[in-house]
């Protein structure tokens, strides 16, 4: 150990990061102090270490001063470790002769006392200097990448990403849980701010997905299990029974026409329950794939009770006019079961989207109590020409003087429902201002009604968005700045009779108003999917405190996750509009492509290995490894680690009773010297403080 | 036409007032106010207020102490807590109103003969002296101090209360009287210590 | 700490006043990232903790904790992913088991179990990093210094004195090969 | 089932009909209550407006006296008392400084307050402890045909409600239905009656009472059922003034406990309907029980 210490030549650099570090840490003092430590031949402070001149400085110093260890105290290693390892390599050293100290995120940014923050920086830097002595040269491992990609979720994000990848010649599996791809966008009538028809821009992409030779589209399917690691994932997908053989169905829909139910009778979920469908159905006319499915919950050919495994029981009680109508195609199969298929892919794109806020959670707005209170998504269907009313805006309750269903003459649109509220969701859902204005425009166009927008703040940060707001103002739509207090049906004045009354403070005028309307539209916010937490676990991702999937870094790695090879796109990462979603999907696809075309991934060589001579063969490590990377050689009675399977968690190392397992980059000697380093008042002498600790270990 | 200058100068502010209010238990969340107006929207009495509850929140936060303590708003609050449960930032607006009432009473800045603080004062006096409230007695005292003539208008009501056996001018009191006096004195003593 | 002794939590405090020294082992994926998030969010917390990054809380060898205490730490904080969220499936559970055993052992050694704390902090919980560190700093401040190195030194002195005494007595009583060499000062002997 | 009972000042004064009808109903259902000895005024909303420390101390004296009974649960029928006692407990548990002051102040009276007594409303106890089945069993004269507007007012559901929904409470609805009455859909069930403003600022306060009465009549109610002595007073006592200001909106307002007594077939001196200024004229017919 002592001899080694004499051989090391450490270069130490402390970064000012402009004022980010220098304002709270006396960088020069840190550099002066570190210079006094044994083994340190050079100690510098510099304004921006990550800049080109900063990196060149390291390279020059390595050559000029013969450095064989480098320590940089700057930001988080999660941000720039890679950068500095590159600089060290360029200087001619093995990149693992480097260690990084975090004195920005963990020090200057979180403390308020310059003296104490500087002391902390010295402690952390000293620990790194102690640690780096023990570093060894390591080889970067290269793992080949399977070129196929899994895209989870067939909304606009998944569709765009899948097409980008497929057009680049990659094989893509697109898995969607609903019977058709299209997601929320397929339900929209128009898109803001250009007002182009959502179907017109989406359906060509949907059919391209359906017919693309490189895309395997599995709808009505869910990912149930993910194993493996970047480049080599094994994924199990449950293909739920449709009771229709996909390959045989031509989408002629004769079965629907001939169903024993003459009229549609069951809630049409695609139309937000505003319309009805039959037990055999296709979710919407442009659905992709054009394949029908049967709902066993309501189909007469199934019993209402289930098998013990949850699968429906065929009753055979129905006349099966659908089968008759299908005729020679024989696509209907009541005995179909859920199937699990397994695929191998190298990368995964998670594009699982969002759900809309449940308006019932804000009881003051009367959704579910007053029939003429609608959610925005319901109104999207109501104004849609292919919607349940053929684009007629008619209310659930009330009639016109001629007895026809009532058309609203006045409409209140309440923004921020469920958003910006500590009791529900604190975040701004980003799209509600714009879609509310879009709906205001469409509703005015369809009905000529007076439209009131009730908003807290109008947020139009997008290309052409403020111009759209301006257009709405020109159209005479009323904008009232105030969060609505309540929607009620009791009248105080004659003109309020029979209306929904919105009570609100017009905060700009400074008066409380009561505004009677025929229809209330709730601009519900966006929320993580109900099962986001389960999905996150499936792909080993993280969620933010608000439940959205967490990107690796909001600015530098916005589509990466903490799991290599798993990427994010669309609203599953946070609320965003269609342009941003498509841009992000393209970015995620590009990240995946970059990985695939490189052909391999470099892996941190932080794997573990067993020192043969010291292994006692107790086997206690074997069940600890979650990757079954530890094997046992019966003839030699020794354990050994398959380094290809090892992920480098170090759990086995932490529990080996004989201390015979070594984790690269996290060797015991490295960690003990780091402990000693942060605590030492004096430069550390090599070795442990005493044998109490050893004696104490049972 | 009578015109009034409404501009506010920095000298009209009482710097630190907002912070002071926000440091009172229950009033902390005011710093998160986004001025959405939900409080005014749900307040059944906001239609009579000179400043809406939302405006009061902003005036407090911006240190306009005099405007706030002299406003009618704080006295119109009927403590129904609708604003408190609906506020999207979970600001306990009712408790802030209580705090402002306390300060207005302490500083004596309310209109003379204004019945609400008088009622509050008479109420606390009665609790301190007797431990219990005799409602008809309390209300009678309030009218005598504010609008003695209006009390005459209440005669019909008094008569009806008598008819239904609900009128009483005897003072109900706790048995160990003196305890309330002692308790309140002890609170004063403890608070004094904390201030010192 | 080179010149100044341990840092103090309160900004205005005299650095010469005692203030706890806490060593933390944070897992790379959740807690270390959460501490980064606390930094990015500019949350302010006590400057008493020195973080050592490991890939997983499962890597934390109980010896690391005892070594830190023996070298003068007043407390040790271990941070890992929430149960079920471990990047390596279940390393955090392994740490939990070791932690429970260690707590019992600390009690036996007469060290307050509060001095070793295990917390699950996800990558999104920057706020929790702040809360836990502040809480723990206050708690350890209340407990006072652990001072194991000083105690070791005392014990060393006692043992050496005792050995000398025995040696002297033995020498007076006559030669005895078993007690030929008494330990010299400076040499480390722990009971 | 036994509860420490905190009547509060109103139940001994203008709201005596509440106590006079509630206690027999509870007795009839086998619920025992023990009045807290030497209780004092809870402080109501007025005290909070003067000094919250003292308001808390006044409330805490009652909590301490309740703890002395050894009963874990405390019944507070008046909405203001229910709110204030709950609020004091929240404050004592949330704010250590407040707790310190109050603890020392109580010390001077030789009292301690742990702050763990559950402060409960009779509706909560009737529905969750007694249960609707037990109540249905006691109904001998179902209130068939009586259309009731259930009025919860503000302070039992806000802000510390735990036993019912803040926006749309239903405990009294279910109770009234169990008595055989018809519950009228009435969206104002948690709106404010005006509180003490009916006396101090009649223009503002009485208007709120007026709206409640008007809307109840409009929705076809025969009677308003209330849980709070101040609400009852405001909705019952000011009809002449309301008629003079706006329009006559005569509809009786009684306590839910009076309706329970009526359905249980209790004597007139236990339903005390004569205490209302606008009388409820409804006599339910007995049914033969099998």
Short mmCIF file of N, CA and C in Angstrom, two decimals, chain C residues 2-62:
data_model
loop_
_atom_site.label_atom_id
_atom_site.label_comp_id
_atom_site.label_asym_id
_atom_site.label_seq_id
_atom_site.Cartn_x
_atom_site.Cartn_y
_atom_site.Cartn_z
N UNK C 2 -9.71 19.35 8.19
CA UNK C 2 -8.29 19.66 8.29
C UNK C 2 -7.99 20.59 9.46
N UNK C 3 -8.32 21.88 9.27
CA UNK C 3 -8.01 22.82 10.35
C UNK C 3 -9.18 22.92 11.32
N UNK C 4 -10.30 23.44 10.77
CA UNK C 4 -11.46 23.64 11.64
C UNK C 4 -12.04 22.30 12.04
N UNK C 5 -12.54 22.20 13.26
CA UNK C 5 -13.22 20.97 13.63
C UNK C 5 -14.55 20.86 12.90
N UNK C 6 -15.40 19.97 13.38
CA UNK C 6 -16.63 19.65 12.67
C UNK C 6 -17.46 20.89 12.38
N UNK C 7 -18.15 20.90 11.24
CA UNK C 7 -18.98 22.04 10.88
C UNK C 7 -20.27 22.07 11.72
N UNK C 8 -20.86 23.25 11.78
CA UNK C 8 -22.11 23.39 12.53
C UNK C 8 -23.26 23.50 11.56
N UNK C 9 -24.46 23.09 12.02
CA UNK C 9 -25.62 23.11 11.14
C UNK C 9 -26.14 24.52 10.95
N UNK C 10 -26.24 25.26 12.03
CA UNK C 10 -26.78 26.61 11.92
C UNK C 10 -25.75 27.52 11.29
N UNK C 11 -26.16 28.30 10.29
CA UNK C 11 -25.20 29.10 9.55
C UNK C 11 -24.41 30.06 10.45
N UNK C 12 -25.10 30.60 11.46
CA UNK C 12 -24.44 31.61 12.26
C UNK C 12 -23.55 31.01 13.35
N UNK C 13 -23.64 29.69 13.53
CA UNK C 13 -22.95 29.09 14.66
C UNK C 13 -21.44 29.20 14.52
N UNK C 14 -20.79 29.27 15.61
CA UNK C 14 -19.34 29.27 15.64
C UNK C 14 -18.85 27.90 15.17
N UNK C 15 -17.99 27.86 14.14
CA UNK C 15 -17.55 26.56 13.64
C UNK C 15 -16.83 25.74 14.70
N UNK C 16 -16.37 26.41 15.73
CA UNK C 16 -15.67 25.66 16.77
C UNK C 16 -16.64 24.88 17.66
N UNK C 17 -17.94 25.29 17.64
CA UNK C 17 -18.95 24.53 18.41
C UNK C 17 -19.08 23.15 17.81
N UNK C 18 -19.36 22.18 18.67
CA UNK C 18 -19.51 20.84 18.13
C UNK C 18 -20.77 20.74 17.30
N UNK C 19 -20.65 20.02 16.23
CA UNK C 19 -21.81 19.78 15.39
C UNK C 19 -21.62 18.40 14.78
N UNK C 20 -22.71 17.66 14.59
CA UNK C 20 -22.55 16.25 14.20
C UNK C 20 -21.86 16.08 12.85
N UNK C 21 -21.13 14.99 12.74
CA UNK C 21 -20.57 14.59 11.44
C UNK C 21 -21.31 13.31 11.03
N UNK C 22 -21.95 13.38 9.91
CA UNK C 22 -22.77 12.25 9.47
C UNK C 22 -22.25 11.77 8.12
N UNK C 23 -22.01 10.47 8.04
CA UNK C 23 -21.62 9.88 6.76
C UNK C 23 -22.84 9.22 6.16
N UNK C 24 -23.06 9.47 4.87
CA UNK C 24 -24.23 8.89 4.22
C UNK C 24 -23.80 7.98 3.07
N UNK C 25 -24.47 6.87 2.94
CA UNK C 25 -24.29 5.99 1.78
C UNK C 25 -25.57 6.05 0.98
N UNK C 26 -25.49 6.62 -0.23
CA UNK C 26 -26.69 6.77 -1.06
C UNK C 26 -26.58 5.88 -2.28
N UNK C 27 -27.67 5.24 -2.62
CA UNK C 27 -27.69 4.44 -3.84
C UNK C 27 -27.73 5.36 -5.04
N UNK C 28 -27.10 4.94 -6.11
CA UNK C 28 -26.94 5.79 -7.29
C UNK C 28 -28.26 6.19 -7.92
N UNK C 29 -29.25 5.27 -7.89
CA UNK C 29 -30.42 5.44 -8.76
C UNK C 29 -31.51 6.27 -8.11
N UNK C 30 -31.70 6.11 -6.82
CA UNK C 30 -32.79 6.83 -6.18
C UNK C 30 -32.27 7.96 -5.30
N UNK C 31 -31.60 7.60 -4.22
CA UNK C 31 -31.32 8.62 -3.21
C UNK C 31 -30.25 9.61 -3.67
N UNK C 32 -29.21 9.11 -4.35
CA UNK C 32 -28.19 10.04 -4.84
C UNK C 32 -28.82 11.02 -5.83
N UNK C 33 -29.68 10.48 -6.68
CA UNK C 33 -30.37 11.32 -7.66
C UNK C 33 -31.30 12.30 -6.96
N UNK C 34 -31.93 11.83 -5.89
CA UNK C 34 -32.81 12.73 -5.13
C UNK C 34 -32.00 13.87 -4.53
N UNK C 35 -30.79 13.56 -4.07
CA UNK C 35 -29.94 14.61 -3.50
C UNK C 35 -29.52 15.58 -4.60
N UNK C 36 -29.29 15.06 -5.81
CA UNK C 36 -29.03 15.94 -6.95
C UNK C 36 -30.23 16.85 -7.19
N UNK C 37 -31.41 16.25 -7.10
CA UNK C 37 -32.64 17.01 -7.33
C UNK C 37 -32.79 18.11 -6.28
N UNK C 38 -32.47 17.77 -5.04
CA UNK C 38 -32.53 18.77 -3.97
C UNK C 38 -31.62 19.94 -4.33
N UNK C 39 -30.47 19.61 -4.91
CA UNK C 39 -29.53 20.66 -5.32
C UNK C 39 -30.09 21.50 -6.45
N UNK C 40 -30.58 20.82 -7.47
CA UNK C 40 -31.13 21.53 -8.62
C UNK C 40 -32.30 22.42 -8.18
N UNK C 41 -33.06 21.93 -7.19
CA UNK C 41 -34.20 22.71 -6.69
C UNK C 41 -33.76 23.76 -5.68
N UNK C 42 -32.46 23.81 -5.40
CA UNK C 42 -31.89 24.78 -4.45
C UNK C 42 -32.55 24.69 -3.07
N UNK C 43 -32.88 23.49 -2.64
CA UNK C 43 -33.38 23.33 -1.27
C UNK C 43 -32.20 23.52 -0.34
N UNK C 44 -32.46 24.03 0.84
CA UNK C 44 -31.34 24.27 1.75
C UNK C 44 -31.42 23.30 2.92
N UNK C 45 -30.29 22.68 3.24
CA UNK C 45 -30.28 21.78 4.40
C UNK C 45 -28.94 21.83 5.12
N UNK C 46 -28.90 21.17 6.26
CA UNK C 46 -27.73 21.25 7.12
C UNK C 46 -26.50 20.68 6.43
N UNK C 47 -25.33 21.32 6.59
CA UNK C 47 -24.12 20.89 5.87
C UNK C 47 -23.35 19.80 6.60
N UNK C 48 -24.03 18.95 7.35
CA UNK C 48 -23.32 17.99 8.20
C UNK C 48 -23.11 16.63 7.58
N UNK C 49 -23.70 16.42 6.41
CA UNK C 49 -23.67 15.07 5.84
C UNK C 49 -22.65 15.00 4.72
N UNK C 50 -21.88 13.92 4.69
CA UNK C 50 -20.93 13.66 3.61
C UNK C 50 -21.41 12.40 2.89
N UNK C 51 -21.74 12.57 1.63
CA UNK C 51 -22.37 11.47 0.89
C UNK C 51 -21.32 10.63 0.16
N UNK C 52 -21.45 9.32 0.30
CA UNK C 52 -20.63 8.39 -0.48
C UNK C 52 -21.58 7.64 -1.40
N UNK C 53 -21.26 7.67 -2.69
CA UNK C 53 -22.17 7.08 -3.67
C UNK C 53 -21.85 5.61 -3.88
N UNK C 54 -22.88 4.77 -3.81
CA UNK C 54 -22.75 3.36 -4.15
C UNK C 54 -23.79 3.06 -5.21
N UNK C 55 -23.66 1.96 -5.90
CA UNK C 55 -24.64 1.67 -6.94
C UNK C 55 -25.98 1.29 -6.32
N UNK C 56 -25.93 0.64 -5.16
CA UNK C 56 -27.16 0.12 -4.58
C UNK C 56 -27.00 0.09 -3.08
N UNK C 57 -28.09 0.30 -2.36
CA UNK C 57 -27.98 0.21 -0.89
C UNK C 57 -27.59 -1.21 -0.49
N UNK C 58 -27.84 -2.17 -1.38
CA UNK C 58 -27.43 -3.55 -1.10
C UNK C 58 -25.92 -3.72 -1.00
N UNK C 59 -25.17 -2.72 -1.50
CA UNK C 59 -23.71 -2.80 -1.43
C UNK C 59 -23.20 -2.41 -0.04
N UNK C 60 -24.06 -1.79 0.76
CA UNK C 60 -23.61 -1.29 2.06
C UNK C 60 -23.28 -2.46 2.98
N UNK C 61 -22.01 -2.61 3.21
CA UNK C 61 -21.51 -3.62 4.12
C UNK C 61 -21.63 -3.03 5.53
N UNK C 62 -22.17 -3.77 6.50
CA UNK C 62 -22.26 -3.23 7.86
C UNK C 62 -20.90 -2.71 8.35
#
